[in-house]
GROMACS .gro file of C-alpha atoms in nm:
model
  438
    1UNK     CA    1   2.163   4.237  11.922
    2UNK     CA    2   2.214   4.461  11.609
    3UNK     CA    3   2.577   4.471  11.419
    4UNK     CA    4   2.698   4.752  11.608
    5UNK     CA    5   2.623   4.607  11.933
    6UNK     CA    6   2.793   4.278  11.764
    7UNK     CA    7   3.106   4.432  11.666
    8UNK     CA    8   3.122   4.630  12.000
    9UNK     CA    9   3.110   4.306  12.182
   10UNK     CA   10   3.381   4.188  11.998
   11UNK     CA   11   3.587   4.455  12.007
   12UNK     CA   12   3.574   4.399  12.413
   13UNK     CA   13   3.721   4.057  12.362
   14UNK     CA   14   4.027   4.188  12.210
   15UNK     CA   15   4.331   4.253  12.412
   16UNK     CA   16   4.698   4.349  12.357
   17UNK     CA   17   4.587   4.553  12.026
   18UNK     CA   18   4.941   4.714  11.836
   19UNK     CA   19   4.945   4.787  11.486
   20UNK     CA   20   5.160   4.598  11.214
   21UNK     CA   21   5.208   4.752  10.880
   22UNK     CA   22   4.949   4.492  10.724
   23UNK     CA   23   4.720   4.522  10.963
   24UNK     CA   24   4.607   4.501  11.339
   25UNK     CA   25   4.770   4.230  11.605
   26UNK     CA   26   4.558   4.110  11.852
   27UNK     CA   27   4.440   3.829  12.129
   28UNK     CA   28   4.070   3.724  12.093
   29UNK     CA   29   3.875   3.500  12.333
   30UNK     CA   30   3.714   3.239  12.173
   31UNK     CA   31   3.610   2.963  12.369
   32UNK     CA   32   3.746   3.096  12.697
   33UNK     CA   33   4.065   3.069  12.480
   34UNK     CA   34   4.292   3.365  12.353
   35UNK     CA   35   4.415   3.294  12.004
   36UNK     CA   36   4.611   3.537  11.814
   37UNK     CA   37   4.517   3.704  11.525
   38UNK     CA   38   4.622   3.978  11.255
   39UNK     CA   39   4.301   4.197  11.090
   40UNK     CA   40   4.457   4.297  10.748
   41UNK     CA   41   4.377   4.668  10.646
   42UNK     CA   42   4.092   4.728  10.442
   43UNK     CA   43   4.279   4.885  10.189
   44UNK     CA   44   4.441   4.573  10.133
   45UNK     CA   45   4.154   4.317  10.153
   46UNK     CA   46   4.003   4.515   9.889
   47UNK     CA   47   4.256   4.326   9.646
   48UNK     CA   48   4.220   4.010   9.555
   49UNK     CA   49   4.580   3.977   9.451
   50UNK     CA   50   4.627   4.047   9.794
   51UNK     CA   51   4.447   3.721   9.910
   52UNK     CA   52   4.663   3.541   9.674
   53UNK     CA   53   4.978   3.612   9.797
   54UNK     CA   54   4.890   3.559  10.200
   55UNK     CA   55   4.805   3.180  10.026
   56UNK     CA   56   5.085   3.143   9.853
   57UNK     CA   57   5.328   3.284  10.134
   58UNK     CA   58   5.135   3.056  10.412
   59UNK     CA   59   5.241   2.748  10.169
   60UNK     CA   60   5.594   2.852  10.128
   61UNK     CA   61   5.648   2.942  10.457
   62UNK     CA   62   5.555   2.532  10.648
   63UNK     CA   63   5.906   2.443  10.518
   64UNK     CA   64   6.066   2.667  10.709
   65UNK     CA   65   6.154   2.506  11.055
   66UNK     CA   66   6.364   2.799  11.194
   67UNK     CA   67   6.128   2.924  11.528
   68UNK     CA   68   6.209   3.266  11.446
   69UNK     CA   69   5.950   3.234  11.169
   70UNK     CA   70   5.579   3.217  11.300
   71UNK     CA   71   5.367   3.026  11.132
   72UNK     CA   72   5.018   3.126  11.049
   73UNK     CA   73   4.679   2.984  10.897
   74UNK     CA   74   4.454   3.235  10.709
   75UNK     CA   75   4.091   3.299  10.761
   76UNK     CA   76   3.927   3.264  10.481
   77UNK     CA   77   3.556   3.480  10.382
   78UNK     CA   78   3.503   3.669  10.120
   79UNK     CA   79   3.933   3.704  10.014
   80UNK     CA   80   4.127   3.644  10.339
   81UNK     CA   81   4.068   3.928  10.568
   82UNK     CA   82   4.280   3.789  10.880
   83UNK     CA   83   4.537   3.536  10.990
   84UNK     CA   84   4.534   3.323  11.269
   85UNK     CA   85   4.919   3.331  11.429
   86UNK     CA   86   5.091   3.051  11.640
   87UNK     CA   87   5.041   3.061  12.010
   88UNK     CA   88   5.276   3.314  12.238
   89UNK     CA   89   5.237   3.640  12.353
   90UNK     CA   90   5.407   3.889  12.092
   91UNK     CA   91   5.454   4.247  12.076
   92UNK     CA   92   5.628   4.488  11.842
   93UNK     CA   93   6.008   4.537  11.842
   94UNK     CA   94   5.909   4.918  11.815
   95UNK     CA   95   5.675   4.865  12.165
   96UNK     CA   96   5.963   4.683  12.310
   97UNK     CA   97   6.221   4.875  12.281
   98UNK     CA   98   5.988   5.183  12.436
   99UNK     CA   99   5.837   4.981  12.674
  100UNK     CA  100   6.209   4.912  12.842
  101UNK     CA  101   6.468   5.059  12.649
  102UNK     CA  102   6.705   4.965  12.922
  103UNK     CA  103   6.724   4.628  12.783
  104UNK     CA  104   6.959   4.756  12.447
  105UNK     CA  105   7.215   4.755  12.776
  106UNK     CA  106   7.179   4.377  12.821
  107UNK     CA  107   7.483   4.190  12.752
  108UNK     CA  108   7.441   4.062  12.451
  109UNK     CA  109   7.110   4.200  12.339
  110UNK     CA  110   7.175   4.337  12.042
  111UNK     CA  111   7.420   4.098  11.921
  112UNK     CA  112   7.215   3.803  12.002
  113UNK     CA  113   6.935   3.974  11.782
  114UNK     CA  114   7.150   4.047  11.502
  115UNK     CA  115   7.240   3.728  11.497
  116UNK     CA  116   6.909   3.538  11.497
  117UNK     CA  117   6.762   3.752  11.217
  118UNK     CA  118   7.107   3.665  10.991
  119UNK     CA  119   7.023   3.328  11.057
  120UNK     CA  120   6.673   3.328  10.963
  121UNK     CA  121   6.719   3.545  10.641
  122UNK     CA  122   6.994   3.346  10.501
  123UNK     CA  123   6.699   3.053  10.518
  124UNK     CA  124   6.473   3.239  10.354
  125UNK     CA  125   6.700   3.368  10.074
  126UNK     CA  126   6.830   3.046  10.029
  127UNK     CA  127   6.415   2.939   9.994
  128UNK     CA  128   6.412   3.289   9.729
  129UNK     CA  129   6.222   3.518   9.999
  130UNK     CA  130   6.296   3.882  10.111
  131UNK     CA  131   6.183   4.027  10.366
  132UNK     CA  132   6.234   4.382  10.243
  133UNK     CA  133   6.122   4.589  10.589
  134UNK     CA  134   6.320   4.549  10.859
  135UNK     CA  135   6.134   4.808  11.063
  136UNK     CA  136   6.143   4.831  11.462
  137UNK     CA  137   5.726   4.820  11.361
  138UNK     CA  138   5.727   4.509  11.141
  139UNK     CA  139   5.948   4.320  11.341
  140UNK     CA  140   5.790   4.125  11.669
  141UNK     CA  141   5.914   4.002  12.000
  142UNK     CA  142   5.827   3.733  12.209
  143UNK     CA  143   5.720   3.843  12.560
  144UNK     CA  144   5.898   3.605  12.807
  145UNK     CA  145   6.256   3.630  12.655
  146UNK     CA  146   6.239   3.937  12.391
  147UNK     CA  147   6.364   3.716  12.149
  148UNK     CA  148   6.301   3.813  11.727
  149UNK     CA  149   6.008   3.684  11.536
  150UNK     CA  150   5.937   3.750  11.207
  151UNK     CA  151   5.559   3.728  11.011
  152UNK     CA  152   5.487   3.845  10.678
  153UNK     CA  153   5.739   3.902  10.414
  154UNK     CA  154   5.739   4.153  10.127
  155UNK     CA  155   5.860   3.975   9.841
  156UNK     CA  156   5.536   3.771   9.819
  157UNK     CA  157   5.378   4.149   9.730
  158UNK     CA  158   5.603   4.217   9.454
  159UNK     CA  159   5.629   4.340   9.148
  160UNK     CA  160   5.284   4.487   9.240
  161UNK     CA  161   5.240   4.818   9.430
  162UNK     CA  162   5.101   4.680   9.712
  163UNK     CA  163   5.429   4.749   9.951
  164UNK     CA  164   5.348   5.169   9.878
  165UNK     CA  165   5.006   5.095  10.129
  166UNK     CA  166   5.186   4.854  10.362
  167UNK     CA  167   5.497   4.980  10.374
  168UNK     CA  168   5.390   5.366  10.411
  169UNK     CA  169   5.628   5.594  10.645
  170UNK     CA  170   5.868   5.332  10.667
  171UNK     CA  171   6.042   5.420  10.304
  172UNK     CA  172   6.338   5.453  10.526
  173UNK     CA  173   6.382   5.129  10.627
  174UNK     CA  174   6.378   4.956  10.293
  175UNK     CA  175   6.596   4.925   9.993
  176UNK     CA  176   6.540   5.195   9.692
  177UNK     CA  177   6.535   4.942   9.397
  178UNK     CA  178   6.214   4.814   9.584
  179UNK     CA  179   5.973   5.099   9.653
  180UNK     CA  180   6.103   5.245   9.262
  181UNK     CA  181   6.098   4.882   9.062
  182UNK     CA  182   5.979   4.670   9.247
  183UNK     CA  183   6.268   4.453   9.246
  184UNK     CA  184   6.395   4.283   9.566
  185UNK     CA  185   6.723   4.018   9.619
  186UNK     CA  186   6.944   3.888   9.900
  187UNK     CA  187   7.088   4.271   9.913
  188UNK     CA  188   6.771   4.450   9.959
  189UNK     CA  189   6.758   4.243  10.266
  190UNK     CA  190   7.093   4.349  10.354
  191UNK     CA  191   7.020   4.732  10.276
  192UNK     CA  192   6.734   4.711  10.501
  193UNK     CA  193   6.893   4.478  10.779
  194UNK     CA  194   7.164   4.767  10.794
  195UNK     CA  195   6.924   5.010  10.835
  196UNK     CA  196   6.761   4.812  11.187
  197UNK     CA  197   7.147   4.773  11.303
  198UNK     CA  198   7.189   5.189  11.292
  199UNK     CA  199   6.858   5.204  11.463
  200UNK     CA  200   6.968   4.928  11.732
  201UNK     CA  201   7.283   5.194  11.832
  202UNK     CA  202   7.090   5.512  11.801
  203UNK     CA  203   7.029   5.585  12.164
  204UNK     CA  204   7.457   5.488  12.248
  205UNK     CA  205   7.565   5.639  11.893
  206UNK     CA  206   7.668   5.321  11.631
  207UNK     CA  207   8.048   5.215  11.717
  208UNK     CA  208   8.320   5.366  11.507
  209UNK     CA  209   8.450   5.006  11.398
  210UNK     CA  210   8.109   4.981  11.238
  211UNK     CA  211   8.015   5.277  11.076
  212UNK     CA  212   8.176   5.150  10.730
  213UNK     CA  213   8.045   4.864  10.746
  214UNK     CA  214   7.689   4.985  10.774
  215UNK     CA  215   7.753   5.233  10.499
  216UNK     CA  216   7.848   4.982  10.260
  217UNK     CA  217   7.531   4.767  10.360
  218UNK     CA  218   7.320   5.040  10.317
  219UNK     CA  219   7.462   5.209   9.966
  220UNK     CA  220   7.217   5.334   9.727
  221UNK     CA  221   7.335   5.121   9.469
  222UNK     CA  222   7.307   4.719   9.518
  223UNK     CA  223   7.603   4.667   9.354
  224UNK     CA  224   7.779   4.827   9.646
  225UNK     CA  225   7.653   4.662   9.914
  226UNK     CA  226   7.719   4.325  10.097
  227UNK     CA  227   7.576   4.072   9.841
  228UNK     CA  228   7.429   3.862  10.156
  229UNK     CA  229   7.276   3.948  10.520
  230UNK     CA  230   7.604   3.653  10.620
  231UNK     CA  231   7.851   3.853  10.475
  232UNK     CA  232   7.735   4.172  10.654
  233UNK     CA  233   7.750   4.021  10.971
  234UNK     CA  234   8.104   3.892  10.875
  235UNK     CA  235   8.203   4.186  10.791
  236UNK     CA  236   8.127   4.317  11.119
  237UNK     CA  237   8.289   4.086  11.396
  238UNK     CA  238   8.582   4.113  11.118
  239UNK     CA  239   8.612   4.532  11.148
  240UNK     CA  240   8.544   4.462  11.595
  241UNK     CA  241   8.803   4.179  11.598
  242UNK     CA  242   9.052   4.438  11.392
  243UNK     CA  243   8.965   4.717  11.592
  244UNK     CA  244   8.979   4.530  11.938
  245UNK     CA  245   9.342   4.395  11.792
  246UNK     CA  246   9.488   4.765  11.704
  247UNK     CA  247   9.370   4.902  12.079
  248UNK     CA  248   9.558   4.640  12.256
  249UNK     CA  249   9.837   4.695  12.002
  250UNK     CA  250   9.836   5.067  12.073
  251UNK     CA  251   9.848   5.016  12.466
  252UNK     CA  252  10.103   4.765  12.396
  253UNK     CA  253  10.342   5.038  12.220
  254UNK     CA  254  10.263   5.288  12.488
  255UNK     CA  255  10.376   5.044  12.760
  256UNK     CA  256  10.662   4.941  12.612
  257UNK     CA  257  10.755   5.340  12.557
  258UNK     CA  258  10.685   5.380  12.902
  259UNK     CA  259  10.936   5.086  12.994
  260UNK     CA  260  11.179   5.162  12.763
  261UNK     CA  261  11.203   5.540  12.929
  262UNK     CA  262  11.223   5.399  13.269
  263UNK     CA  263  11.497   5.124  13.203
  264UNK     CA  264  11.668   5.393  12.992
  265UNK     CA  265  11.663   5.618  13.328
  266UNK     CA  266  11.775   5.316  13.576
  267UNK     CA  267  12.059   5.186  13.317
  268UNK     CA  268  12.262   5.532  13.224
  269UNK     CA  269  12.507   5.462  12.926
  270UNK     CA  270  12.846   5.289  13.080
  271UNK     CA  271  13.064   5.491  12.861
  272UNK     CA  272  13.186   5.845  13.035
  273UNK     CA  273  12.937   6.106  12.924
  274UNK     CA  274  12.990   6.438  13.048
  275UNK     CA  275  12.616   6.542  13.172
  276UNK     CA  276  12.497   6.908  13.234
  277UNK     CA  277  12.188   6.959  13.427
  278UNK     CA  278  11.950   7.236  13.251
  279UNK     CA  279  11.898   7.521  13.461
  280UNK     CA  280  11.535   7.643  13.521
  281UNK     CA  281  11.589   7.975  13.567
  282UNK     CA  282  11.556   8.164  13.223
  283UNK     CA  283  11.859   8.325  13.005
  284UNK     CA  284  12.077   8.529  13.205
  285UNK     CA  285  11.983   8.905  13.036
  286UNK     CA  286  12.406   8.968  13.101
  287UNK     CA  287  12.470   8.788  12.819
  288UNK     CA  288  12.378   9.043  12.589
  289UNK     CA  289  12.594   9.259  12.742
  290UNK     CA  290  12.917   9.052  12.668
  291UNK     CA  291  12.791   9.141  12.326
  292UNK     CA  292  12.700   8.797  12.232
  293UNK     CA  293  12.370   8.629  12.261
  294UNK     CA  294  12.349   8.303  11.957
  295UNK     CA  295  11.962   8.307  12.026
  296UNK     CA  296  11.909   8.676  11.921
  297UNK     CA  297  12.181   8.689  11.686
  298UNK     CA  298  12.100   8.419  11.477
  299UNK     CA  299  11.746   8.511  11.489
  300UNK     CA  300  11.419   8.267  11.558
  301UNK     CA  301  11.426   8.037  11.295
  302UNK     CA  302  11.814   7.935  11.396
  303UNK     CA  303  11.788   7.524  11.434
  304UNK     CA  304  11.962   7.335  11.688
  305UNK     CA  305  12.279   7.274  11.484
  306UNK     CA  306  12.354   7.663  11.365
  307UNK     CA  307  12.312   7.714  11.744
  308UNK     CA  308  12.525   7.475  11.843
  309UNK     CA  309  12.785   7.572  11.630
  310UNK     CA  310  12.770   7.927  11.669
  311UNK     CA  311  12.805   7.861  12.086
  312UNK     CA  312  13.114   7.580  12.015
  313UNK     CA  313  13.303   7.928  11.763
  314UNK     CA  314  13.198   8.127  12.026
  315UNK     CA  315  13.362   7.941  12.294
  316UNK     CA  316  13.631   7.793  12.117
  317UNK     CA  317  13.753   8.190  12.023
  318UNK     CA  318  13.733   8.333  12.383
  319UNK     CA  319  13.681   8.049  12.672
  320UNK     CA  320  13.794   8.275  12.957
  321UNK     CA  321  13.484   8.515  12.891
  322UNK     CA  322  13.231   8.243  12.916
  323UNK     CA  323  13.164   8.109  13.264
  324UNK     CA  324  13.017   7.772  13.398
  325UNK     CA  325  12.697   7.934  13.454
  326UNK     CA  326  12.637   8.104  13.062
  327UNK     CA  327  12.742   7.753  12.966
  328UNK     CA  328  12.498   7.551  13.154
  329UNK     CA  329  12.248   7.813  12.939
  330UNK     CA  330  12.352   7.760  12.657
  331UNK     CA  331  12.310   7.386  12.685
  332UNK     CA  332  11.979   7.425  12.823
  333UNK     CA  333  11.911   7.615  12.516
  334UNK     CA  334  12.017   7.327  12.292
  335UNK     CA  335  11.797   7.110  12.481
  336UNK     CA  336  11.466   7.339  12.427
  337UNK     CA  337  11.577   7.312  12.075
  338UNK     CA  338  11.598   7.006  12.041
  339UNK     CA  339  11.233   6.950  12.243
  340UNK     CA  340  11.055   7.196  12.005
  341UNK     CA  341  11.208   6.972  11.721
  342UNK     CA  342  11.148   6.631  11.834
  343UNK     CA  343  10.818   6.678  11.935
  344UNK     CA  344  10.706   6.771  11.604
  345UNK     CA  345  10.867   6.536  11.429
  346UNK     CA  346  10.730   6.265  11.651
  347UNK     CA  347  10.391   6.376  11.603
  348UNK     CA  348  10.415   6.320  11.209
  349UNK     CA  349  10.575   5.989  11.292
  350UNK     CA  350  10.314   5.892  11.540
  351UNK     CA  351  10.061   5.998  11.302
  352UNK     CA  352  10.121   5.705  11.099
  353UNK     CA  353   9.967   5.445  11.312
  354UNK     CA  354   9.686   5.685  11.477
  355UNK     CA  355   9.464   5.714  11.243
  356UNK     CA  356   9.144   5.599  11.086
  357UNK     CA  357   9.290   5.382  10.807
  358UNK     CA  358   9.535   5.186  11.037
  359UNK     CA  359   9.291   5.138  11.303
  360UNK     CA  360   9.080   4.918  11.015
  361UNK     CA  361   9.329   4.761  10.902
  362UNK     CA  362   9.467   4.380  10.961
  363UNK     CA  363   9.671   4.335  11.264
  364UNK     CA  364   9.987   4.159  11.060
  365UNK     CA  365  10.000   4.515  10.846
  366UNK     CA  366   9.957   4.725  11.175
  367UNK     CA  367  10.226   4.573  11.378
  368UNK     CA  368  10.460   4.599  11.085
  369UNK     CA  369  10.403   4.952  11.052
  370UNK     CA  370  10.463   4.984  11.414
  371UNK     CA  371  10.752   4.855  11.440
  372UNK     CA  372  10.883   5.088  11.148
  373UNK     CA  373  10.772   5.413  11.354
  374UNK     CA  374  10.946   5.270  11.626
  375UNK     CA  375  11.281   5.284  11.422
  376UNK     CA  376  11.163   5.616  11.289
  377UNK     CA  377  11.146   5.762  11.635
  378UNK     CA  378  11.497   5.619  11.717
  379UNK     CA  379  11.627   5.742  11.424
  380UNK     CA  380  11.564   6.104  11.475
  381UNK     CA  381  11.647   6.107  11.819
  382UNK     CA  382  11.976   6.019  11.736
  383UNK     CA  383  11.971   6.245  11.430
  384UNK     CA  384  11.905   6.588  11.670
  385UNK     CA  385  12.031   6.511  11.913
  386UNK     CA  386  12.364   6.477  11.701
  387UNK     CA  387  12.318   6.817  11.582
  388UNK     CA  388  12.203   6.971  11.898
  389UNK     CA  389  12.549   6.936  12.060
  390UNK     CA  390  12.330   6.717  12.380
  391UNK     CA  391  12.420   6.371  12.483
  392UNK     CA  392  12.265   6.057  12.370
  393UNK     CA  393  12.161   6.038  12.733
  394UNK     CA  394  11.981   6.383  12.757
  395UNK     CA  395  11.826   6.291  12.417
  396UNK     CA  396  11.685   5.972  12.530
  397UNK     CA  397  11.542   6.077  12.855
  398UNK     CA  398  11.359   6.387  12.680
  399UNK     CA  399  11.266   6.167  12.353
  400UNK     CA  400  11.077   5.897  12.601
  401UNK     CA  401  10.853   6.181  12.787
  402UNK     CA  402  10.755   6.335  12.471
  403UNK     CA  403  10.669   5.997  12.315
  404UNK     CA  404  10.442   5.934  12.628
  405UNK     CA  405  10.315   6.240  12.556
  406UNK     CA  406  10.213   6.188  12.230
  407UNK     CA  407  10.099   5.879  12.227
  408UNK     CA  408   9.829   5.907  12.518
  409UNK     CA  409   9.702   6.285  12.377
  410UNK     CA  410   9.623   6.096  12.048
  411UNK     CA  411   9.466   5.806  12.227
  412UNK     CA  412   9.269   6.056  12.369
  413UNK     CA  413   9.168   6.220  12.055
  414UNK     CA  414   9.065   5.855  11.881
  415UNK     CA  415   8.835   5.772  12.193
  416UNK     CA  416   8.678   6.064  12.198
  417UNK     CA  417   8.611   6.135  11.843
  418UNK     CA  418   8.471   5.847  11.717
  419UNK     CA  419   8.327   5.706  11.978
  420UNK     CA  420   8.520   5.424  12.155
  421UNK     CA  421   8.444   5.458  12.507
  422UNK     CA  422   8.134   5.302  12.594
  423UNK     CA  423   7.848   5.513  12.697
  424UNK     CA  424   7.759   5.464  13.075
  425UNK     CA  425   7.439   5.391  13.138
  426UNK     CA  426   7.189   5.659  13.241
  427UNK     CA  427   7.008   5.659  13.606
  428UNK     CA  428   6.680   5.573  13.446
  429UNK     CA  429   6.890   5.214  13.317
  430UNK     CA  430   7.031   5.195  13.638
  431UNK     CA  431   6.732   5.216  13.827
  432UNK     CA  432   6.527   4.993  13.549
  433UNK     CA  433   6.768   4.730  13.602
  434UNK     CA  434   6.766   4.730  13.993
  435UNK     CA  435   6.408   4.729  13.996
  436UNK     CA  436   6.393   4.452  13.751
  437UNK     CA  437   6.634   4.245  13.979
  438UNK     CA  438   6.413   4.317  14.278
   0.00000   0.00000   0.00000
């Protein structure tokens, strides 16, 4: 048998071949055994540094007991040209997730990974290692549960530029101050870790709660960032906890509007109010022939209180010219007016608790600020409806629709611009995850 017959033979034995930044994975039978093994570039076998630092990283790395570290002896020839990996069947995080992407719609898939690789990169930072790439491609899986594994780490290839042949095409995915100095700490991990979360949520869009939170981790500057991988992931149950907090307080507000309009409606005032009913029909064109229409005359920018005092002079000079019917108009006029008015000025009030800086912020500071724009509202109810010559009655009935109004059209707008419905899951999920039960 010559050497190309001899490496063809080999070849043959291989099976489950992906590719790893460093170098090839693969199962090889020896023995009627399969034993894992990674074939390091050539490129990088070339170096002899290169042999050096897979020695000093398989030391360092038998004190680590976490299991989502896999443990590896090298092979040894002329420099150390391979690794021999841990028994289990592994395959890239980049092959898993396109193998069955349906499984990112797993309960608790992605937080469950997030988790695990805080854990085990606050152990190795606390041991002085980075891991640097955090790259669907240099991260591994195990088979029977998908759960994270981790190999190689960068910072044993550092400050040399060995990371610009392992690392190639995956600049993305790892921290500037490496690939330009490199330099690597607990917040290049972070920068990079970031980077795998936004990747995680690409397919359902990353949730709105955590977009600043991944911005910060991934800043161009370390200074900006999270200073560890556990303060990241603080960070981020902190902003969902918040956020979860401010949509139950919102739907709590809403409810209690909706309440407070229907007791309102089932518990008329006690004292005698004298209550017109608007008319539907629209303003009765005789007026202007009596010569006096307060609408026209006062022109379009009248408010509700010039209106109303114009119609009290008007009726006040000459009551026996103004019938029931023109003054069941005017009074549906006034209460028009006073709509138009209170509905913008509830939108700027409302406006104060729908938006993107309360919905981050604590839930102490967002219930205060609730209840303020709940005395707000109140306030100028009582305020037009004062000048709008309506009764407190009137006011309160139309006040309570157009706060219901409000409140659910900008509860609208929040959902649907950043995000926070969750994305139903396609038919090819579906049908993924019936055939996987079957």
């Amino acid at each position: 048998m010559n050497y190309e017959e001899l490496i063809k033979s080999r070849d043959k034995l291989k099976t489950g071949k992906f590719r790893l930044p460093y170098g090839y994975f693969y199962k090889r039978n020896i023995d009627n055994k399969y034993t894992n093994f990674v074939e390091f570039h050539d490129e990088l076998t070339d170096s002899i540094y290169f042999s050096g630092c897979i020695q000093r990283q398989c030391e360092a790395l038998k004190h680590i007991s976490n299991k989502c570290q896999i443990q590896f002896t090298p092979n040894e020839g002329d420099g150390i040209y391979a690794v021999a990996v841990e028994p289990g069947n592994y395959i890239s995080f980049e092959q898993l997730l396109n193998d069955t992407p349906s499984i990112l719609a797993k309960d608790d898939f992605i937080d469950s990974t997030i988790s695990k690789l805080v854990d085990i990169t606050t152990e190795l930072n606390n041991e002085g290692i980075q891991y640097i790439c955090y790259a669907p491609s240099n991260i591994l899986a195990r088979k029977s549960d998908s759960e994270v594994r981790l190999l190689l780490h960068g910072s044993f290839f550092l400050p040399t530029k060995l990371q610009d042949s392992i690392y190639d095409g995956l600049e993305e995915y790892i921290a500037p101050e490496v690939m330009s100095e490199g330099k690597a700490d607990e917040r290049s991990d972070v920068y990079s870790l970031g980077k795998f979360i936004d990747y995680l949520y690409s397919s359902s869009g990353l949730p709105f709660e955590l977009k600043q939170v991944i911005k910060k981790a991934t800043a161009e500057s370390p200074e900006k960032r999270y200073p560890t991988v556990a303060a990241l992931y603080s960070a981020m149950k902190s902003h969902r906890k918040v956020w979860k907090t401010s949509i139950v307080g919102l739907s709590a507000i809403v409810i209690a509007l909706i309440i407070a309009g229907i007791f309102i409606d089932m518990h008329p005032n006690r004292e005698p109010i004298e209550f017109v009913k608007p008319v539907e029909e629209p303003l009765d064109e005789s007026l202007l022939d009596e010569g006096f229409n307060p609408y026209t005359e006062l022109g379009p920018d009248a408010d509700s209180a010039t209106i109303a005092n114009a119609i009290q002079d008007y009726l006040s000079n000459d009551s026996n010219r103004v019938g029931e019917k023109k003054i069941r108009e005017f009074q549906a006029k006034a209460e028009q007016i006073f709509r138009k008015q209170y509905t913008k000025a509830a939108d700027v009030i409302l406006s104060k608790i729908y938006n993107n800086e309360r919905m981050n912020n604590s839930e102490k500071n967002f219930m205060a600020v609730s209840r303020e724009v709940m005395e707000e509202l109140v306030e100028k109810q009582n305020e037009l409806a004062s000048s709008s010559s309506i009764s407190n009655e009137t006011a309160r009935r139309i006040a309570s629709e157009i706060i219901e109004q409000l409140t659910e059209k900008k509860k609208k707008a929040l959902e649907k611009n950043y995000g926070f419905q969750k994305a139903e899951k396609t038919e090819q999920v579906k049908k993924e995850e019936t055939n996987n039960k079957k």
